[in-house]
XYZ file of C-alpha atoms in Angstrom:
371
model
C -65.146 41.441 -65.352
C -67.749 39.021 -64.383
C -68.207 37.789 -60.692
C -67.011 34.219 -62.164
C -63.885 36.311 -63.572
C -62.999 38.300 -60.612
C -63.459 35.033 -58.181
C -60.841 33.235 -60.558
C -58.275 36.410 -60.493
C -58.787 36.753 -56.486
C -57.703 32.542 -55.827
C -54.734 33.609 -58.177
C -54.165 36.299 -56.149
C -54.358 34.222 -52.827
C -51.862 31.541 -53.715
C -49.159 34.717 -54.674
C -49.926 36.416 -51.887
C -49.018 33.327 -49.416
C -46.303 32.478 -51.459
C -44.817 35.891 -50.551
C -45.787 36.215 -47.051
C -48.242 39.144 -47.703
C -50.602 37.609 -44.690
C -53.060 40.920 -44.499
C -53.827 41.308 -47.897
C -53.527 37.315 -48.678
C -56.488 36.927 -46.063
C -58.743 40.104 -47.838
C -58.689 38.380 -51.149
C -59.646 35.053 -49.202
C -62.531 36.550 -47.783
C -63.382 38.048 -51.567
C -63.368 34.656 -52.500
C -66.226 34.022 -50.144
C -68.333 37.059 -51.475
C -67.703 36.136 -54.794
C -68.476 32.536 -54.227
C -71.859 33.141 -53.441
C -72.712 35.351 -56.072
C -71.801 32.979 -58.731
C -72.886 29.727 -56.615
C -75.221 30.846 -54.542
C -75.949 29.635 -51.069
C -75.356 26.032 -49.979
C -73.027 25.572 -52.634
C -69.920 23.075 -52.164
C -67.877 25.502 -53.457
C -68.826 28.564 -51.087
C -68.192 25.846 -48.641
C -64.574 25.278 -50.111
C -63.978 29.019 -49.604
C -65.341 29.270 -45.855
C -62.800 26.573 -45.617
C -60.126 28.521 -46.858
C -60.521 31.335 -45.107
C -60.295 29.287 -41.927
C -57.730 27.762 -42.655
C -56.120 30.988 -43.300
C -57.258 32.351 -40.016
C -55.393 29.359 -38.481
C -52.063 29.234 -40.458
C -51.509 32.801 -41.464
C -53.354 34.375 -38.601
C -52.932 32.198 -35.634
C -56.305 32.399 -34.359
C -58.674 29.620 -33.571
C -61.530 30.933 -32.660
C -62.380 32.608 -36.226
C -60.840 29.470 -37.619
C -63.276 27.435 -35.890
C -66.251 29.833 -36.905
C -65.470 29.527 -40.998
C -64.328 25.655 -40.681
C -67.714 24.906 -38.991
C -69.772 27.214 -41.796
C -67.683 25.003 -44.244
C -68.931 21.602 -42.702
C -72.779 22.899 -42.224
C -72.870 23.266 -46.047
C -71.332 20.069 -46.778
C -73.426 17.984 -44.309
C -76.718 19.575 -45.589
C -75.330 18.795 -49.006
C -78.392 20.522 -50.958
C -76.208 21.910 -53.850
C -73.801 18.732 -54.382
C -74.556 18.078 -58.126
C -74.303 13.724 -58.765
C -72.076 15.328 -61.681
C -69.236 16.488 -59.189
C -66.867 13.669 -58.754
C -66.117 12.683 -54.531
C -62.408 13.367 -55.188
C -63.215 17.110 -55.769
C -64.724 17.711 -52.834
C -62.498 15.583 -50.255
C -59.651 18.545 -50.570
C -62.356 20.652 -49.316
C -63.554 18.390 -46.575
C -60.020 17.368 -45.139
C -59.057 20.929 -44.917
C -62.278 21.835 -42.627
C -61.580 19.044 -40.629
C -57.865 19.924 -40.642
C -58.811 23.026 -39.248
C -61.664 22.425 -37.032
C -59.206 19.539 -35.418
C -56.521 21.844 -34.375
C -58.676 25.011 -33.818
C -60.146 22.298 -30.716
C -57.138 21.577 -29.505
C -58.428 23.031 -26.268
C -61.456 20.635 -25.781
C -58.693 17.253 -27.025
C -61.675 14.743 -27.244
C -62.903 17.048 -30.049
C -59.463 17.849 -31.834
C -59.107 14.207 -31.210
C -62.301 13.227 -33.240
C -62.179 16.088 -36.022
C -57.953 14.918 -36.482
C -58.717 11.054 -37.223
C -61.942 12.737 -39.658
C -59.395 14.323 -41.610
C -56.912 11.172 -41.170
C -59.861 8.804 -43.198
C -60.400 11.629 -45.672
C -56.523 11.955 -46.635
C -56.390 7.995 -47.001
C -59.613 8.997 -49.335
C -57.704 11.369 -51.479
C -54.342 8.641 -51.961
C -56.786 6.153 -53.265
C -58.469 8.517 -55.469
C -55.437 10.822 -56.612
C -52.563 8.060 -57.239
C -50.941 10.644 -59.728
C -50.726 13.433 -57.193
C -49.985 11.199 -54.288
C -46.491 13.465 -53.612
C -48.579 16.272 -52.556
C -51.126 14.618 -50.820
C -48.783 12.573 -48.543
C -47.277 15.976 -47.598
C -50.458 16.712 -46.354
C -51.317 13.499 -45.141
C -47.515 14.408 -42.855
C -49.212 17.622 -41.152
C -52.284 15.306 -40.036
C -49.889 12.711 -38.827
C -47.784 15.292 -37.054
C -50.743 17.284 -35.883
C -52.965 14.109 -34.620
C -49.797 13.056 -32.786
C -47.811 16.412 -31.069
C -50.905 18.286 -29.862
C -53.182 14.976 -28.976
C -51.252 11.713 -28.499
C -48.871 13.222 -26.490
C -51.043 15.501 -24.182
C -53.379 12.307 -24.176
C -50.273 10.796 -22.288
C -50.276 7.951 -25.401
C -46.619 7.754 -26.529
C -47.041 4.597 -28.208
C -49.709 5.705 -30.261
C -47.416 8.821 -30.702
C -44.491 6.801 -32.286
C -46.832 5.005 -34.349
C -48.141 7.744 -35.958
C -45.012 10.193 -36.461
C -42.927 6.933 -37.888
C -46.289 6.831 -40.563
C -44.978 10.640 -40.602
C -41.546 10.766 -41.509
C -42.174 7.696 -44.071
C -44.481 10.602 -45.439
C -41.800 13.142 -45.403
C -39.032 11.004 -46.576
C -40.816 9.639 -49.581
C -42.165 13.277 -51.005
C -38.453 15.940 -49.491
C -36.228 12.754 -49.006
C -34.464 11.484 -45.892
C -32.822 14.791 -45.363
C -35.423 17.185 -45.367
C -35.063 19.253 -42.769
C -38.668 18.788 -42.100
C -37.749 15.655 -40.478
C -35.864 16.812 -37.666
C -39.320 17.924 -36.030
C -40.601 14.696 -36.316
C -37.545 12.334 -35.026
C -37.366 14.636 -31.754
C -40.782 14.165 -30.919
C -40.562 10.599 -31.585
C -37.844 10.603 -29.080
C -40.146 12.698 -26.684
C -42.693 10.115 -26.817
C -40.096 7.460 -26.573
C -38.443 8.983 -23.526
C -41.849 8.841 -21.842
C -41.971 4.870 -22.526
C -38.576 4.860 -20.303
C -36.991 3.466 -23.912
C -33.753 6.056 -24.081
C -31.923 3.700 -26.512
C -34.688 4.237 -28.856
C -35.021 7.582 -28.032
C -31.105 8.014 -28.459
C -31.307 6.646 -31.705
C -33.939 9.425 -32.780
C -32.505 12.321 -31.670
C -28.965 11.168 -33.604
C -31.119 11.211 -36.621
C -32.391 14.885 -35.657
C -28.457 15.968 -34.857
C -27.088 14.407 -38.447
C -29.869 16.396 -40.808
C -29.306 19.213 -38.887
C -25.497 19.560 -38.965
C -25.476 18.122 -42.551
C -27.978 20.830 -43.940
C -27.462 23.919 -41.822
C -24.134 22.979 -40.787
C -23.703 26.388 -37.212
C -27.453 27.485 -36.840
C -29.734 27.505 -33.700
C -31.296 24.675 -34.953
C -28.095 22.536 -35.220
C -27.341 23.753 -31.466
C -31.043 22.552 -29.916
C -30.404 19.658 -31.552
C -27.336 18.824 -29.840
C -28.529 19.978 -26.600
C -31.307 17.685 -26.961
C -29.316 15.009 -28.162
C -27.192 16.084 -24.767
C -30.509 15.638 -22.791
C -31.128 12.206 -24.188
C -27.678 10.875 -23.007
C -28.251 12.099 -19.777
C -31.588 10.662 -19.420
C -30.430 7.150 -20.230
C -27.494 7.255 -17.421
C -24.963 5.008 -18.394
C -21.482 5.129 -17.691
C -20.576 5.482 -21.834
C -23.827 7.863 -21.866
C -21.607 10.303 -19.521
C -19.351 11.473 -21.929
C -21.575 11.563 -24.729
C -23.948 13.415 -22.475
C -20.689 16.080 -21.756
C -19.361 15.916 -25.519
C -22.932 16.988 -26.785
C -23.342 19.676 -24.007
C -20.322 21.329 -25.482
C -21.383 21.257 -28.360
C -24.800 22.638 -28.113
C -23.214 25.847 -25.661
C -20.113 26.315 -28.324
C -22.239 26.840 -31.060
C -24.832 28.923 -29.747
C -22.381 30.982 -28.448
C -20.709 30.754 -31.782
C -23.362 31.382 -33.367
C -25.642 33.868 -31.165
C -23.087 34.954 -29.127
C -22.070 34.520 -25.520
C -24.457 37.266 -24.326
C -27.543 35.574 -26.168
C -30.391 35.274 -24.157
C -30.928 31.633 -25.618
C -27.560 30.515 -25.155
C -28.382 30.636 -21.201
C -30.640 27.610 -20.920
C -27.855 25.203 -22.551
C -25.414 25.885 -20.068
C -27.971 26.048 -17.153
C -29.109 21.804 -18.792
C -25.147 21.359 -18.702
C -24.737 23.408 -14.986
C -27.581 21.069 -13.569
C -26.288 17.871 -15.526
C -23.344 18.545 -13.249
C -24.494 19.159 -9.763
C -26.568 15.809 -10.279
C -23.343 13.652 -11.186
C -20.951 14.957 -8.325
C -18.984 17.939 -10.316
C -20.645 20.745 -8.017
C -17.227 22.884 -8.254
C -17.206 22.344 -11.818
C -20.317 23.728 -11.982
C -20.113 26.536 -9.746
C -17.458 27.935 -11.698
C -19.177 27.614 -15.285
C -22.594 29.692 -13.703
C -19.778 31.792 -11.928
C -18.368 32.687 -15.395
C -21.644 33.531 -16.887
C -22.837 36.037 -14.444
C -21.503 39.305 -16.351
C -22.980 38.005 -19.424
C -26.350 37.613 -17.732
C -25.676 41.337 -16.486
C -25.393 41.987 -20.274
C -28.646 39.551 -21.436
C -30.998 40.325 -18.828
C -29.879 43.366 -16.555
C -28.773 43.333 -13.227
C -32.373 42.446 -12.358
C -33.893 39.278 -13.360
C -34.837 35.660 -12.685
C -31.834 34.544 -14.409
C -29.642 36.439 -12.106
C -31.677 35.355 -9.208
C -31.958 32.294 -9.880
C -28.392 31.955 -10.700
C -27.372 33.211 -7.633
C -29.752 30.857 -5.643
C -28.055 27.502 -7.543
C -24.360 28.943 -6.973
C -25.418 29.747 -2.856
C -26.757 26.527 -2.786
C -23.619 24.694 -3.795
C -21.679 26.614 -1.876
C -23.866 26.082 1.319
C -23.395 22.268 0.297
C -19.250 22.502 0.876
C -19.642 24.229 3.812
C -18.614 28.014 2.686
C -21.450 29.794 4.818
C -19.951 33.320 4.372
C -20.541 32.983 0.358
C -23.382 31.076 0.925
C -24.889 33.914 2.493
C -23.504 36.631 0.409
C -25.140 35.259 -2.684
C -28.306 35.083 -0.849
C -28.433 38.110 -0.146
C -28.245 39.496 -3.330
C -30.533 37.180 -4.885
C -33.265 38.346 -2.350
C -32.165 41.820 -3.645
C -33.311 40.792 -7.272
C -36.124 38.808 -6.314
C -37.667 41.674 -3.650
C -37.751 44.351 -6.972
C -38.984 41.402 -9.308
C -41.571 40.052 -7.204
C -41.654 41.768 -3.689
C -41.084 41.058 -0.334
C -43.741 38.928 0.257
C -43.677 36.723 -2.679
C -42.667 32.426 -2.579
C -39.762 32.800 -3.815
C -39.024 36.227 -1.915
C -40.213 34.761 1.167
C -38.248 31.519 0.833
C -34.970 33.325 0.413
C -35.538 35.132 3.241
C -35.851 32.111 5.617
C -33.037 30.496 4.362
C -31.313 33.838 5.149
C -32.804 33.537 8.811
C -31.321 30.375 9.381
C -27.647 31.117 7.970
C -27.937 34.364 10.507
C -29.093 31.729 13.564
């Protein structure tokens, strides 16, 4: 086979190799697209460029690692911007794919430095708008990329930038993207409405954040019906009632709760590690509306299973017993107060230590009950 030959069989080979989830061998026939691109090419070529951008990308999505990502995506830009073998015969809309995915990827791989990630994101925004104009035929596929610019541009930026109302802005932009390539049930859209309530929650505007996360909760249950996913989405749906307060919010706040612990436990079962945080959201939802009792006796149920989950030694258990001394020490029961104390300064002195914060705070509180 010629080099031209074996570079066309190894991009076939790529795109099967993703499909199936074969990362390690799916990223060496990547990087024997960039060999092969620069034999037949040659140096400074657009399209050795397009596969230094691929195999970036690949280091970011199927690898998980930046720092490489950032090495090819920047290789990939150099050889645009110098632009010495762009034949006038190659059309701009067959190099913008090329171009938004090295700005794709050098936006996120900067996610450290934000002002960067911010800069390199709204690149690749401008390019995508680019590629609608140019590729009206195709524009199903391109919005759905158009969606992970949104979505990254927004969660990792916007939000960290402490800008929710740029946030809201751009995911709605997002799941108009979404709904008008999967439909308005994709599951992909669950992501996006509970982020939008995120950002909305930090604006203090929990109607509007409310109204989100229902969204989130109705695709969930409709498509996966019991799953994880359908559980976090009631207990943030839980969270959002709680956060807005009112007096009809309270047992919509409880109802959802309920829901969210049920069906983990349902579907994980009761000895799950991740069915634990529900019912601590739900234990402290409690304490801060007056039902301490209520809630001493829900942790008080759980501690076996978080015997079970976690071993007799862990910051669950201690921190467990820390909440249920502390409501007891609230009603006055000093003995119990003190007995759970104790034992959490058991867990937390093989944890941490003696002399760690937490060990160390225990123990003072211990001093006092003794005084």
């Amino acid at each position: 086979l010629t080099p031209a030959e074996k570079l066309d069989s190894a991009r076939t080979a790529c795109e099967q190799l993703i499909k199936s989830h074969e990362v390690s061998r799916a990223m060496t026939e990547l990087i024997r697209c960039v060999a092969l691109s620069r034999l037949v090419y040659g140096d400074g070529h657009w399209r050795l460029a397009e596969a230094f951008a691929n195999v970036a990308y690949g280091y970011l999505k199927l690898r998980g690692l930046p720092a490489q990502a950032q090495q090819h995506a920047e290789t990939a830009r150099d050889i645009l911007l110098a632009g010495t073998l762009l034949p006038e015969l190659v059309e701009k809309k067959d190099i913008l794919p090329t171009l938004m995915t090295t700005y794709y990827t050098l936006g996120v791989a900067h996610l450290i430095t934000l002002n960067e990630a911010h800069q390199n994101l709204q690149k690749a925004e401008k390019i995508y708008q680019d590629i609608v104009r140019q590729n009206s035929q195709n524009k199903a596929s391109v919005l759905t990329n158009v969606y992970r610019v949104y979505y990254q541009l927004v969660h990792r930026v916007a939000l960290q930038q402490k800008r929710p109302a740029s946030a809201v802005l751009y995911f709605e932009k997002a799941a108009s993207c979404v709904s008008s390539t999967r439909g308005q049930d994709s599951l992909d859209l669950v992501g996006i409405y509970q982020e939008m309530a995120r950002a909305e929650q930090m604006r203090a505007r929990h109607e509007e954040a409310i109204e989100h996360l229902l969204q989130a909760h109705s695709i969930a249950t409709a498509q996966l019906d019991e799953s994880v996913e359908t559980a976090q989405a009631a207990l943030l749906l839980a969270q959002g009632y709680a956060a807005a307060g009112s007096l009809r919010s309270s047992e919509l706040t409880e109802q959802y709760f309920k829901e969210s612990i049920n069906m983990f436990r349902s579907v994980l079962g009761e000895e799950n590690p991740l069915t634990f945080p529900a019912v601590d959201n739900y234990t402290s939802w409690l304490i801060q509306t007056g039902r301490q009792q209520q809630a001493l006796e829900l942790l008080r149920s759980t501690l076996q299973r978080r015997v079970e989950a976690f071993g007799n030694y862990s910051d669950s258990m201690a921190d467990t017993l820390s909440l249920m001394s502390s409501i007891t020490l609230a009603g006055g029961e000093m003995k119990k107060a003190y007995k759970l104390l104790k034992k959490c300064l058991e867990i937390q002195t093989v944890l941490y230590g003696s002399q760690h914060k937490k060990s160390r705070q225990t123990q003072q509180l211990l001093d006092m009950l003794n005084k």
